[in-house]
XYZ file of C-alpha atoms in Angstrom:
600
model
C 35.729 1.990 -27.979
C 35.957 5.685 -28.071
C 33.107 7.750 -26.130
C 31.818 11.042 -26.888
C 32.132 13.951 -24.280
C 29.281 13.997 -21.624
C 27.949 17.689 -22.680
C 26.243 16.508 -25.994
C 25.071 12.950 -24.616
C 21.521 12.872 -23.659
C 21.172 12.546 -19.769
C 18.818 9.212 -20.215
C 21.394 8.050 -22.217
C 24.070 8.565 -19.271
C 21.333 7.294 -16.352
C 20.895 4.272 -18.234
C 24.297 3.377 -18.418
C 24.845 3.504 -15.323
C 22.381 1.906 -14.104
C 23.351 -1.130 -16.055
C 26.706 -0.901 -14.791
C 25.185 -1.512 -10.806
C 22.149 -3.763 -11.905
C 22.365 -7.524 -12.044
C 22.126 -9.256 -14.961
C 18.025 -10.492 -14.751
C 16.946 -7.004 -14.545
C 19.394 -5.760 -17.688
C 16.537 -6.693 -20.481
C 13.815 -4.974 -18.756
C 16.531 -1.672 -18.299
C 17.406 -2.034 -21.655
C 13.675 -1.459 -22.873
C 14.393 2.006 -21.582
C 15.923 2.891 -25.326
C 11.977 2.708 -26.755
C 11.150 5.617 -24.626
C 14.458 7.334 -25.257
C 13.865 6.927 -29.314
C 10.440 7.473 -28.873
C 8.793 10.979 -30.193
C 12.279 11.905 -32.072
C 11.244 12.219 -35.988
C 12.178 9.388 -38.015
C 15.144 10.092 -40.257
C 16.096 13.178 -38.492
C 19.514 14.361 -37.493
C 18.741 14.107 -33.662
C 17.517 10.501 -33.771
C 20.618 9.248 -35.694
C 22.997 11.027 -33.051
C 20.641 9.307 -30.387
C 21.314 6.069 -31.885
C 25.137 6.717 -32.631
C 25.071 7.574 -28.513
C 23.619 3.998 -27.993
C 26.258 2.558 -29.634
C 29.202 4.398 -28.370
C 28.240 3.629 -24.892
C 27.765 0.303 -25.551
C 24.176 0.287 -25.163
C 23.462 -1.631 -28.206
C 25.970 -4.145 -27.713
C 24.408 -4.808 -24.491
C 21.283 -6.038 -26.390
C 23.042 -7.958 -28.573
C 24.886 -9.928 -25.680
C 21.383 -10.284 -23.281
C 19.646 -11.570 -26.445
C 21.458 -14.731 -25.766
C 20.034 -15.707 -22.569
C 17.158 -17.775 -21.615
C 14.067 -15.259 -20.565
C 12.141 -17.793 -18.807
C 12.674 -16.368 -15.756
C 12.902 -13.024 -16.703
C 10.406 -10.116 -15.968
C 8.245 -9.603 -18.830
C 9.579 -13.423 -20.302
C 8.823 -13.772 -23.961
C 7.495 -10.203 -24.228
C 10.457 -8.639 -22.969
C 12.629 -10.791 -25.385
C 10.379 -9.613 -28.712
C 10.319 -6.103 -27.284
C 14.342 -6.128 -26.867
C 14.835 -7.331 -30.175
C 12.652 -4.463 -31.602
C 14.435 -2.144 -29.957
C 18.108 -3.226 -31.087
C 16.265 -3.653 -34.691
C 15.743 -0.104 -34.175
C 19.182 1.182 -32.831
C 20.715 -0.597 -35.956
C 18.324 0.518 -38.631
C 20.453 3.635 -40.716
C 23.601 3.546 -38.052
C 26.944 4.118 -39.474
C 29.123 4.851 -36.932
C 32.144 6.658 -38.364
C 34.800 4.945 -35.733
C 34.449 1.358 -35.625
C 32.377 0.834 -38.670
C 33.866 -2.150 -39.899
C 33.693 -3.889 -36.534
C 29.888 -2.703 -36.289
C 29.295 -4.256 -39.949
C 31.291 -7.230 -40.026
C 30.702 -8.548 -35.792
C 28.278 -6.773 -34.444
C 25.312 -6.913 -36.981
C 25.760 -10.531 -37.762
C 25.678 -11.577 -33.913
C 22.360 -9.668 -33.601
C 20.700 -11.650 -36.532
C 21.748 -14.909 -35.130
C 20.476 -14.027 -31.832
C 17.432 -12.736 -33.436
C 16.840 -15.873 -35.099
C 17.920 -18.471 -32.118
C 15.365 -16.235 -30.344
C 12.871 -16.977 -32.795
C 13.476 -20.477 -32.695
C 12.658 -20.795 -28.682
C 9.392 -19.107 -29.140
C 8.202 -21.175 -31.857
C 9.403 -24.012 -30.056
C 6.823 -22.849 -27.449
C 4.464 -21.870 -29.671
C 4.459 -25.124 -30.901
C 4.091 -27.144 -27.527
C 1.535 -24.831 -26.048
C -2.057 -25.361 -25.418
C -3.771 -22.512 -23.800
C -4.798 -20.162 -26.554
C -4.015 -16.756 -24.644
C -0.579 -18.390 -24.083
C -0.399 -18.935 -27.978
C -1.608 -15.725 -28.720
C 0.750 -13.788 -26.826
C 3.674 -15.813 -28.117
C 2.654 -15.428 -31.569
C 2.508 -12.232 -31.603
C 6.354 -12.276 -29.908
C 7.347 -14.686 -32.459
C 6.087 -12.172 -35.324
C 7.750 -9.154 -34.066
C 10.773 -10.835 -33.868
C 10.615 -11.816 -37.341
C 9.940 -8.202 -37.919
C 12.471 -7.046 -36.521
C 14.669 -8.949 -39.006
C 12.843 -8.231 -41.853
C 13.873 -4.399 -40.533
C 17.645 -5.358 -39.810
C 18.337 -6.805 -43.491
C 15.733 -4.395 -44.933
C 18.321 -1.277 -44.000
C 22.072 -3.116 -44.459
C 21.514 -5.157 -47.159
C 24.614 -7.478 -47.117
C 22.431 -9.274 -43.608
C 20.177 -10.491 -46.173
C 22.290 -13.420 -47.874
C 23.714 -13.903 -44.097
C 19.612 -15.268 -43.374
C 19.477 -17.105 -46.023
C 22.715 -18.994 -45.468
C 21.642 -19.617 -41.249
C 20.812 -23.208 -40.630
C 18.392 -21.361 -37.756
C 16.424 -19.646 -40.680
C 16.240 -23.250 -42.388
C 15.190 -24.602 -39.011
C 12.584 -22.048 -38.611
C 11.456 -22.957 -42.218
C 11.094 -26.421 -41.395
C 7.921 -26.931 -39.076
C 4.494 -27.987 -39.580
C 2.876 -25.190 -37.998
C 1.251 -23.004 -39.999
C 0.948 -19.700 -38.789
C 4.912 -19.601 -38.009
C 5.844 -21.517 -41.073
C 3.429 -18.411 -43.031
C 5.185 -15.897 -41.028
C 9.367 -17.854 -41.938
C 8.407 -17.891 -45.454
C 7.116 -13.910 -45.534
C 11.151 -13.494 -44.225
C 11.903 -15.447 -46.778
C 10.072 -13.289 -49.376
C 11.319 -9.951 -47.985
C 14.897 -11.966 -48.049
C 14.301 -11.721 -52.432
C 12.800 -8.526 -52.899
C 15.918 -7.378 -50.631
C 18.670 -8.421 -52.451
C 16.755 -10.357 -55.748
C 20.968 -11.178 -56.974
C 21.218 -13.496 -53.399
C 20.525 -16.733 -55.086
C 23.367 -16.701 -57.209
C 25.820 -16.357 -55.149
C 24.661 -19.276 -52.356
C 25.734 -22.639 -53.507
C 23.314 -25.286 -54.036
C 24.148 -27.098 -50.773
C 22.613 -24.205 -49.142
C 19.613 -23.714 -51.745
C 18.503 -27.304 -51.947
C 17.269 -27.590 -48.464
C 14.900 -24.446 -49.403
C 13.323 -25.685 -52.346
C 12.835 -29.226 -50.948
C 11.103 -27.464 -47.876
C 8.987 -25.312 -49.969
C 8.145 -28.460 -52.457
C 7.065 -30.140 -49.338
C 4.860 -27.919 -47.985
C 3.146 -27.651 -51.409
C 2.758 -31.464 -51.819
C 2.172 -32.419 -48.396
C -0.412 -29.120 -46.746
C -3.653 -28.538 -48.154
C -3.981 -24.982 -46.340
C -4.381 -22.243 -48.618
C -2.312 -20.049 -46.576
C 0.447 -22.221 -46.750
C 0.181 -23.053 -50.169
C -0.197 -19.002 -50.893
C 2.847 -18.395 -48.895
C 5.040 -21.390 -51.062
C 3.565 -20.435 -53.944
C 4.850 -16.863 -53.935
C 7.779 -17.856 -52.218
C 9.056 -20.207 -54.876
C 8.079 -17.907 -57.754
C 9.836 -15.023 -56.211
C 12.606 -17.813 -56.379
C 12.480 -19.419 -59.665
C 12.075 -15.294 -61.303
C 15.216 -14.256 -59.188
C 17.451 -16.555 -60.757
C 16.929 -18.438 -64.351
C 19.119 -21.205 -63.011
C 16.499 -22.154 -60.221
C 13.840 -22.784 -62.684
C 16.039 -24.993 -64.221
C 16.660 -26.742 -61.114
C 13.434 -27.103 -59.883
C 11.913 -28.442 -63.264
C 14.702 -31.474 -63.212
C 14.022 -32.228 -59.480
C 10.931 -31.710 -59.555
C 9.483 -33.713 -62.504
C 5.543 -33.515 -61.400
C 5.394 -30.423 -59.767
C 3.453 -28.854 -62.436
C 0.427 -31.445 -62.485
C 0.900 -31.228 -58.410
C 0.585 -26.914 -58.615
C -2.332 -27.517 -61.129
C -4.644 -30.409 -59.434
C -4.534 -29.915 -55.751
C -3.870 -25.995 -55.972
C -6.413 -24.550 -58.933
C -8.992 -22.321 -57.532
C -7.403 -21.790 -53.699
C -7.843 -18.308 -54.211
C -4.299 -17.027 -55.792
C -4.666 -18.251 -58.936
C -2.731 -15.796 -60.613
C 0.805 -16.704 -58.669
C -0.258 -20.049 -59.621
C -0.520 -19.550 -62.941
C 2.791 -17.363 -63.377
C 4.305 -20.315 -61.248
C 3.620 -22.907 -63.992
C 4.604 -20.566 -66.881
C 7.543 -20.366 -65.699
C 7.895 -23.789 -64.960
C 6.460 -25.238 -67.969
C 8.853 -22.782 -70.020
C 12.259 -24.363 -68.634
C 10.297 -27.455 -68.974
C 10.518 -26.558 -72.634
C 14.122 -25.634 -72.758
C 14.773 -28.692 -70.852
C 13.339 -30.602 -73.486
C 14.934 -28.450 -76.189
C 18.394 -28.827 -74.806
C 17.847 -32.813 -74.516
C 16.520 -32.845 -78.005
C 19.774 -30.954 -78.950
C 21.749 -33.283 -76.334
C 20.607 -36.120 -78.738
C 20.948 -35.004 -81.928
C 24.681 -33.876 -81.135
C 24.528 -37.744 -79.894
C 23.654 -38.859 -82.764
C 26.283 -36.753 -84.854
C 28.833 -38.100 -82.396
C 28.347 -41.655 -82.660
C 28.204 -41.416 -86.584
C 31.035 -39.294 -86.878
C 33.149 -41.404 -84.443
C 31.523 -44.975 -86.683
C 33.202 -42.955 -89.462
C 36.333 -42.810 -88.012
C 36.323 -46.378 -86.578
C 35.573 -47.899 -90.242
C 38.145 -45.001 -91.814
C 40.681 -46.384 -89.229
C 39.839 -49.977 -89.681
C 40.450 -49.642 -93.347
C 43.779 -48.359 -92.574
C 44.839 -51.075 -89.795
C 46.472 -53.900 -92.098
C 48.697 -50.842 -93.234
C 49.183 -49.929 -89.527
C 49.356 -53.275 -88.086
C 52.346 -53.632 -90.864
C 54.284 -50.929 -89.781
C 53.726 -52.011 -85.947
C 55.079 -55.212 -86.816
C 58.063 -54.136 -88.543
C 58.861 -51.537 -86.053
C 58.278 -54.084 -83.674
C 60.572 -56.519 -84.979
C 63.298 -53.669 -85.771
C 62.992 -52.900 -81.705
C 63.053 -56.555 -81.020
C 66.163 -57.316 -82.956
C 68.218 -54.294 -81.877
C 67.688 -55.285 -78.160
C 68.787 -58.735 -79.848
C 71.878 -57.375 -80.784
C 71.718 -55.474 -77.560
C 71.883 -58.382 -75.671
C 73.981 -60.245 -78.092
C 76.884 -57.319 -77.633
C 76.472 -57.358 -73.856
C 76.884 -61.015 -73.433
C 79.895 -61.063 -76.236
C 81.173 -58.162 -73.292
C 81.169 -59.825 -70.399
C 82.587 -62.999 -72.216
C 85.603 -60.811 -73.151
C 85.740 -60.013 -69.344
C 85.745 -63.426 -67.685
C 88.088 -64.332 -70.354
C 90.234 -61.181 -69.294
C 89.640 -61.923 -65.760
C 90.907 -66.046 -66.579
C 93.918 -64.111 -67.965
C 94.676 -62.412 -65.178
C 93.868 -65.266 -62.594
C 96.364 -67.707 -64.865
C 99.291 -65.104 -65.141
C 98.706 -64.438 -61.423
C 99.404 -68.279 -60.543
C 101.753 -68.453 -63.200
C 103.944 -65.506 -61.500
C 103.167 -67.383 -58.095
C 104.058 -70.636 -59.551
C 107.386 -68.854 -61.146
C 108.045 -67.041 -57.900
C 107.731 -70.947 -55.525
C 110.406 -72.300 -58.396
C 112.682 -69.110 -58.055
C 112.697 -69.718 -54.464
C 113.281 -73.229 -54.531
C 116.375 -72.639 -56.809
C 117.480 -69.767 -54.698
C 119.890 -70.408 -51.652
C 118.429 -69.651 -48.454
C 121.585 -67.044 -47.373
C 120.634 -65.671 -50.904
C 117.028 -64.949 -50.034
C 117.231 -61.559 -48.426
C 119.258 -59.926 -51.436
C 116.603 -61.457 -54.017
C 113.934 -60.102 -51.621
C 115.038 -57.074 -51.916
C 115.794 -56.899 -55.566
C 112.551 -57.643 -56.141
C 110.911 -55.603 -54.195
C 113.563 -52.319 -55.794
C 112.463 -54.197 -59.462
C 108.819 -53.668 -58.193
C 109.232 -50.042 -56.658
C 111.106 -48.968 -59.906
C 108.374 -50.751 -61.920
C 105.193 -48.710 -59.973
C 107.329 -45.397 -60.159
C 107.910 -45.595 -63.589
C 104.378 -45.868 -64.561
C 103.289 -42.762 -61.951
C 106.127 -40.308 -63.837
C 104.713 -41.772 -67.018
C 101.065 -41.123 -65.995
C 101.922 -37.841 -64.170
C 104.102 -36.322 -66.998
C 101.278 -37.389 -69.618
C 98.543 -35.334 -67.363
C 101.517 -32.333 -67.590
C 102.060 -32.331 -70.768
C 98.164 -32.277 -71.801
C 98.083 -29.105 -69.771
C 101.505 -27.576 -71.223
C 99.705 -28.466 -74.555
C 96.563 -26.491 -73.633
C 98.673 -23.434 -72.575
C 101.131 -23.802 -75.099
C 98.652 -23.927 -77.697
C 97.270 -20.737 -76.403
C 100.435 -18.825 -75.981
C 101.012 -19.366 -79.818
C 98.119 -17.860 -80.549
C 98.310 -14.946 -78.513
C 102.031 -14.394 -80.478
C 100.324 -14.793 -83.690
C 97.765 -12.472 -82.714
C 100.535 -9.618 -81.447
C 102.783 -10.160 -84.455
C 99.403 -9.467 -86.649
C 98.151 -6.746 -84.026
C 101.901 -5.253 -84.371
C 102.403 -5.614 -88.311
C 98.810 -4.347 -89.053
C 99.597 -1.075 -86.830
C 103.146 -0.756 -88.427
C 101.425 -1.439 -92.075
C 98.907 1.509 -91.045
C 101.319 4.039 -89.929
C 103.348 3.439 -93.293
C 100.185 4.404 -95.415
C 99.351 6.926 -92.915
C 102.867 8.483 -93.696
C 103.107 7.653 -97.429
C 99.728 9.855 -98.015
C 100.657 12.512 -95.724
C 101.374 15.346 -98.032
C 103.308 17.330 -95.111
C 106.145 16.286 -93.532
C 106.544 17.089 -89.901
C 109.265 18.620 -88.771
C 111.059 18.442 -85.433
C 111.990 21.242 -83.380
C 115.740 21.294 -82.526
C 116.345 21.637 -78.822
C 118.684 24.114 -77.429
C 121.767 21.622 -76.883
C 121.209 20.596 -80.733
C 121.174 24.029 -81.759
C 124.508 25.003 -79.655
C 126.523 21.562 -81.159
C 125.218 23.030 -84.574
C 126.564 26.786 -83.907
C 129.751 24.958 -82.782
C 130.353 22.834 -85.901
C 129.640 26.055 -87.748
C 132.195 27.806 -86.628
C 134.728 25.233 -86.361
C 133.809 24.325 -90.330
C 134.230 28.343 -90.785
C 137.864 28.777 -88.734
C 139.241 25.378 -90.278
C 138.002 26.457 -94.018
C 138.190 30.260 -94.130
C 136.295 32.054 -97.143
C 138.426 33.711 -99.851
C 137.600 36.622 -101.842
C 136.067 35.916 -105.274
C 137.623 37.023 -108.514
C 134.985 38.634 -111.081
C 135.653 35.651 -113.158
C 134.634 32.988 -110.010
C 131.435 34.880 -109.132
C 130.181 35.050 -112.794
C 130.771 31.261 -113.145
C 129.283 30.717 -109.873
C 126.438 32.816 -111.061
C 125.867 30.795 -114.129
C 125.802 27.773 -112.308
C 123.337 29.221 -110.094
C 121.251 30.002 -113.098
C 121.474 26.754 -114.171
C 120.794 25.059 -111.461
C 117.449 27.426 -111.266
C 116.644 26.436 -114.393
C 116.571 23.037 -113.325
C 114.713 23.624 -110.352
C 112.302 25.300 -111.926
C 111.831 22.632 -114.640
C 111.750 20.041 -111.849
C 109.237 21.800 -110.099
C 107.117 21.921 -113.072
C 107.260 17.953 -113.473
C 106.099 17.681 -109.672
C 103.214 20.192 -110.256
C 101.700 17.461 -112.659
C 102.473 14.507 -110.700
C 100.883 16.070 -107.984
C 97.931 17.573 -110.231
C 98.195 13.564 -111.341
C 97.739 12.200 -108.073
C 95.360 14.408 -106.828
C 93.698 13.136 -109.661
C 94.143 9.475 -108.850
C 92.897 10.418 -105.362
C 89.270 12.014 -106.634
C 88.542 9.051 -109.132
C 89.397 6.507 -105.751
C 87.032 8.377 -103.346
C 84.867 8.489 -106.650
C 85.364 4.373 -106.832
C 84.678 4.016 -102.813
C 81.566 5.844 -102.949
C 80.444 3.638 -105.783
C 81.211 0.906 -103.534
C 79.634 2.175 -100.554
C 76.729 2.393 -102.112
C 76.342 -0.501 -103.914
C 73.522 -2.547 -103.598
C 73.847 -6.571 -102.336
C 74.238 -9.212 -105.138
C 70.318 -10.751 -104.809
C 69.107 -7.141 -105.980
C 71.766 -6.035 -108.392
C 70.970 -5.073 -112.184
C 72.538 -5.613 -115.664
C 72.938 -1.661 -115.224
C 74.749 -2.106 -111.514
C 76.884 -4.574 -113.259
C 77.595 -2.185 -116.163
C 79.003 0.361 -113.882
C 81.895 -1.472 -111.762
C 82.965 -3.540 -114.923
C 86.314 -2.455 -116.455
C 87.190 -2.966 -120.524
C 91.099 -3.294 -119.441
C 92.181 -7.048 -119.451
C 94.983 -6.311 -116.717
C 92.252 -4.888 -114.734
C 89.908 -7.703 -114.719
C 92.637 -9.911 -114.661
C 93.808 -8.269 -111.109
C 90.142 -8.251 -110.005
C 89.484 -12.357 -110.719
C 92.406 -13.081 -108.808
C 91.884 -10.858 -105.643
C 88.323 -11.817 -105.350
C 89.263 -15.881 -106.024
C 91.937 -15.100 -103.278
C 89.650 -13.215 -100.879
C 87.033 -16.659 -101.383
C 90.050 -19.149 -100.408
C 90.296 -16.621 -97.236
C 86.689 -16.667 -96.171
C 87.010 -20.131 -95.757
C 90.213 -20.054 -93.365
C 89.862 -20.115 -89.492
C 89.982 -16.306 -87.803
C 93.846 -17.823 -86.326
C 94.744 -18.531 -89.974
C 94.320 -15.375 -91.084
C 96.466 -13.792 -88.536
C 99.478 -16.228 -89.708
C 103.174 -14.917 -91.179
C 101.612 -15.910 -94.745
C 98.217 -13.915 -94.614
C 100.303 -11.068 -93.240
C 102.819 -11.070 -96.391
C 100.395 -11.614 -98.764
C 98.294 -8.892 -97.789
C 101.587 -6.677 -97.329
C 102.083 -7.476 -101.366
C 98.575 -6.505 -102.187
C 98.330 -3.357 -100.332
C 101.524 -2.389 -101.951
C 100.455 -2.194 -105.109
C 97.939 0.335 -103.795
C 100.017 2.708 -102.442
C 97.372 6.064 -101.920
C 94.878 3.596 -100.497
C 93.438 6.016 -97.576
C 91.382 3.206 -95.421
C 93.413 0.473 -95.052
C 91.231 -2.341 -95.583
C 89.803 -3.863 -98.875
C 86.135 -3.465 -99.509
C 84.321 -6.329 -101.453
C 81.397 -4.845 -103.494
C 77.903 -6.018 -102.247
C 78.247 -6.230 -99.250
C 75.375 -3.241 -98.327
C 72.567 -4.787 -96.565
C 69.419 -4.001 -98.578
C-alpha cells in the first residue's frame, strides 16, 4: 500500500499511527476512537475532510478498524460502547472515500469485511440485549445496538452495491429473526433503508435468499400483536411487494389468507393507510392470479378438446394405419425370412465345401498310404523328393500367376494412362500445327528472311562463276527489239494478271467483312429459350447447299457432345475436323461457334 509523503499528513494522523504500532492489541479500539476527534469540526463534504479520510486509509488506519471489529469487547475498555462507537467511526471513514490507488481492493475486500463485521457485531449485542435484565444495562446496549445499525444504514446508504451484499448475509437474516421487539423494529428499519437504497435489489436475489424474508415478515404479522411490529412489517413488506411485481405475486400464492389476516387483527392499529395500500396491492395480484388461472383453464379446456379431436380424427384413421403396419410388418418379417433363409442356405454350402475338402484331404492321404505301399522302400527317397519338387513347382506356379496378375493390373493402370497422355499430345500437337497453317494461310504478308553474310558470299560466288562460265554477248538491233517485245508482252500479262488478283483480293476482302459480319451475328445471338421467329429469320439461308452443310455439321457436332473428352482427342475427331476446317479456309478463330450459346 502506497503512503503519502509526511509534509501534507496531518500530525494526529502520524501520532496515531504510531502509537498503534507500540500499543497492545486491548487498548487498539479505544486508540482507534481517536479518528472522531480527528474528523471532528472539519465541514462535511469539504475537500479537507475527504483528504483526512483518504490519510486514514493510506496509513492503514481504517483497515485497522475493520480487523479489531472482529474481536470480542468484553473485556475491553469502554466494552459494548467502544464497539458501537468504533463502528461509527469506520462508517464514517468509508462514507464518500474513493481512493484513487487501490480502489478496487477498497470496493471489492475491504467494504464488504466491514459490513460483515458490522453485522456479527450487531448480532453479539442483541444477543445481550436479549439475555439481559437490568434496565440501565438494556438501555445502554440498545442504544449500541442502534448505532451500529446506523452505521450500516450509512455504509450502504453512500456505496450502493453494499446494499444487495445485506440483504444476501445470513447475519442480517439472523438479526431479522428474533422475538424482541425493539431490535427486530430497529432490523426491519435496515431492511427498509436496504429498498429505498437500491429499490432494483429484489430482482436480482434468488428466491432461496428472498423466501426466508417474507416468511419472517409473514410471521411477525401473524404471530405479534404489537403495533410497532406490525407497523414496521407492514411497511416493510409493502416497500417489498411495490419494489418488485414478481413479489406480489409470490406472496399472494404463499400466502393464501394474508389478506383477511392484514384486515382482522391489523384494522385500526394506527397505520391504516400502509395497511390499506398493503391489501390493494395484494388483492390486485390476487386478481391476476385468478385471471391467469381462469385463462390457465380455459386454454385447458381448448387443449383437451382439441387433442379429443385429434384422438377421434386419428382413431378414424387407425384400421387404415393398422393396415399398412401390418403389411409393412409382414414385408420386414419375410425379408429377414429370406434373410435367414439365404444365410442358412450359406453356411450349408460351407460345411458342404468344408466335407469336400475334409474327403479329398483323406482321399489324397488314403492315395498317398497306397502309393507308399506300392512303392519300394530303396525307392522312397526319390518319390519323396519328387513330390515334394511336384509340390514346390505347384505353390510357385500359383505365386508367379498371382504376382504377375497384381503386375499386370498396375501395367494396365499406367498403360492406360500413357495412351491417353499420347492421344492428348498428338491432339495438343495437330491442333497447334492446324493453327499455325490458318495463321499462315490468312497472313496477307509473307515474311522474309534475312540472308546472313556466309549466304550472301556463296551467292556473290555462284554469280560470278555463272557470269565467267556463260559470258554475255553483244546484242544485235534485231535481238534487243525481239527481246523488247517480249518484254512488252510479258508486261502486258503482268499487268492483266495483276488486275485479276486486284479482284480476288477486293473478293476476299469481301468474303472476310461478310464473316466478321456473320461472327458478330453470332456473338450476339441470344440462347434458344428466348429466341424469336425474327432471330430465326436472320441466320436462315434460302440456298439448299447451305442448309444442307448446316444440318449435317450441327447433327455431327450433337453425335460429338455426346462422346467422352478422350474421344474427342482421337486420330478420327482430329481428321474429321481437319476436313471441316478445310473447307473454311479464311476462318480467323479457329474454332466453330454454335449459335445460342450466349447466356441470357
Amino acid at each position: 500500500m502506497s503512503e503519502k509523503p509526511s509534509e501534507t499528513v496531518d500530525r494526529r494522523i502520524l501520532e496515531l499511527a504510531s502509537k498503534l504500532t507500540e500499543s497492545s492489541n486491548g487498548s487498539v479500539p479505544v486508540l482507534l476512537l481517536n479518528i472522531k476527534e480527528i474528523l471532528k469540526g472539519v465541514a462535511a463534504g469539504s475537500k479537507q475532510l475527504w483528504t483526512l479520510k483518504e490519510d486514514l486509509y493510506y496509513y492503514g488506519l481504517t483497515q485497522y478498524c475493520v480487523l479489531v471489529l472482529k474481536q470480542d469487547y468484553s473485556r475491553v475498555e469502554g466494552c459494548w460502547v467502544t464497539a458501537a462507537n468504533l463502528a461509527d467511526v469506520l462508517s464514517t471513514c468509508c462514507l464518500g472515500l474513493d481512493p484513487k490507488n487501490d480502489a478496487e481492493e477498497f470496493r471489492t475486500k475491504l467494504l464488504p469485511d466491514a459490513v460483515l463485521n458490522m453485522l456479527v457485531l450487531g448480532r453479539r449485542i442483541q444477543a445481550r440485549y436479549v439475555r439481559s435484565v437490568k434496565d440501565e444495562e438494556k438501555g445502554e446496549l440498545f442504544r449500541n445496538f442502534k448505532l451500529v445499525m446506523d452505521s450500516i444504514c450509512r455504509l450502504f446508504s453512500g456505496h450502493v452495491q453494499l446494499a444487495e451484499y445485506v440483504f444476501r448475509q445470513k447475519h442480517f437474516l439472523q438479526l431479522l429473526m428474533t422475538d424482541d421487539v425493539e431490535t427486530g423494529t430497529i432490523v426491519m428499519s435496515v431492511l427498509q433503508n436496504i429498498l429505498r437504497a437500491n429499490s432494483a435489489i429484489l430482482s436480482t436475489v434468488p428466491v432461496e435468499a428472498l423466501n426466508p424474508i417474507l416468511h419472517e415478515l409473514v410471521y411477525n404479522l401473524s404471530a405479534s400483536s404489537n403495533p410497532v411490529t406490525g407497523n414496521a412489517a407492514t411497511r416493510s413488506l409493502l416497500l417489498m411487494v411495490e419494489s418488485n411485481p414478481s413479489v406480489a405475486k409470490m406472496v399472494g400464492s404463499q400466502y393464501k389468507g394474508l389478506r383477511s389476516l392484514l384486515s382482522k387483527q391489523w384494522t385500526g392499529k394506527g397505520f391504516g393507510r400502509e395497511l390499506s395500500r398493503l391489501l390493494e396491492v395484494l388483492y390486485s395480484s390476487s386478481l391476476q392470479q385468478e385471471e391467469m388461472q381462469r385463462l390457465h383453464r380455459a386454454a385447458c379446456l381448448i387443449q383437451a378438446v382439441w387433442r379429443g379431436f385429434q384422438m377421434r380424427k386419428r382413431m378414424k384413421k387407425l384400421p387404415r394405419a393398422v393396415t399398412s403396419l401390418q403389411r409393412s410388418f409382414r414385408a420386414k418379417r419375410e425379408l429377414e425370412m429370406n434373410q435367414l433363409k439365404r444365410q442358412r442356405e450359406e453356411e450349408q454350402l460351407r460345411e458342404q465345401l468344408q466335407l469336400q475338402r475334409l474327403r479329398a484331404m483323406r482321399e489324397f492321404r488314403e492315395k498317398q498310404l497306397t502309393l507308399l505301399e506300392i512303392v519300394h522302400a530303396g525307392q522312397m527317397d526319390k518319390h519323396i523328393r519328387e513330390t515334394q519338387e511336384k509340390s514346390v513347382v505347384f505353390v510357385q506356379k500359383h505365386w508367379k500367376g498371382y504376382k504377375a496378375r497384381r503386375q499386370f493390373h498396375h501395367q494396365k493402370q499406367a498403360l492406360k494412362q500413357y495412351k491417353a497422355a499420347i492421344i492428348i499430345q498428338r491432339a495438343a500437337l495437330r491442333f497447334l500445327n492446324r493453327r499455325k497453317k490458318m495463321r499462315e494461310s490468312l497472313s496477307p504478308w509473307k515474311k522474309h528472311q534475312d540472308l546472313t553474310d556466309g549466304q550472301r558470299l556463296q551467292l556473290q560466288q555462284k554469280v560470278d562463276t555463272d557470269l565467267r562460265l556463260q559470258p554475255v554477248h553483244q546484242m544485235s538491233l534485231e535481238e534487243s527489239q525481239e527481246l523488247y517485245v517480249k518484254v512488252q508482252d510479258k508486261l502486258g500479262q503482268f499487268l492483266l494478271r495483276r488486275k485479276a488478283e486486284q479482284s480476288g483480293d477486293q473478293r476476299r476482302e469481301a468474303l472476310l467483312v461478310q464473316i466478321n459480319t456473320d461472327i458478330n451475328m453470332l456473338m450476339g445471338a441470344p440462347s434458344l429459350r428466348d429466341a424469336t421467329e425474327k432471330d430465326i429469320d436472320l441466320f436462315t439461308s434460302r440456298s439448299v447447299p447451305v442448309s444442307h452443310k448446316a444440318k449435317q455439321c450441327h447433327s455431327t457436332m450433337l453425335k460429338r457432345s455426346r462422346w467422352p473428352w478422350w474421344k474427342k482427342l482421337s486420330d478420327e475427331f482430329v481428321e474429321e475436323d481437319d476436313g471441316l476446317v478445310g473447307d473454311i479456309t479464311d476462318f480467323e478463330h479457329g474454332i466453330i461457334f454454335i449459335a445460342g450459346s450466349k447466356q441470357p
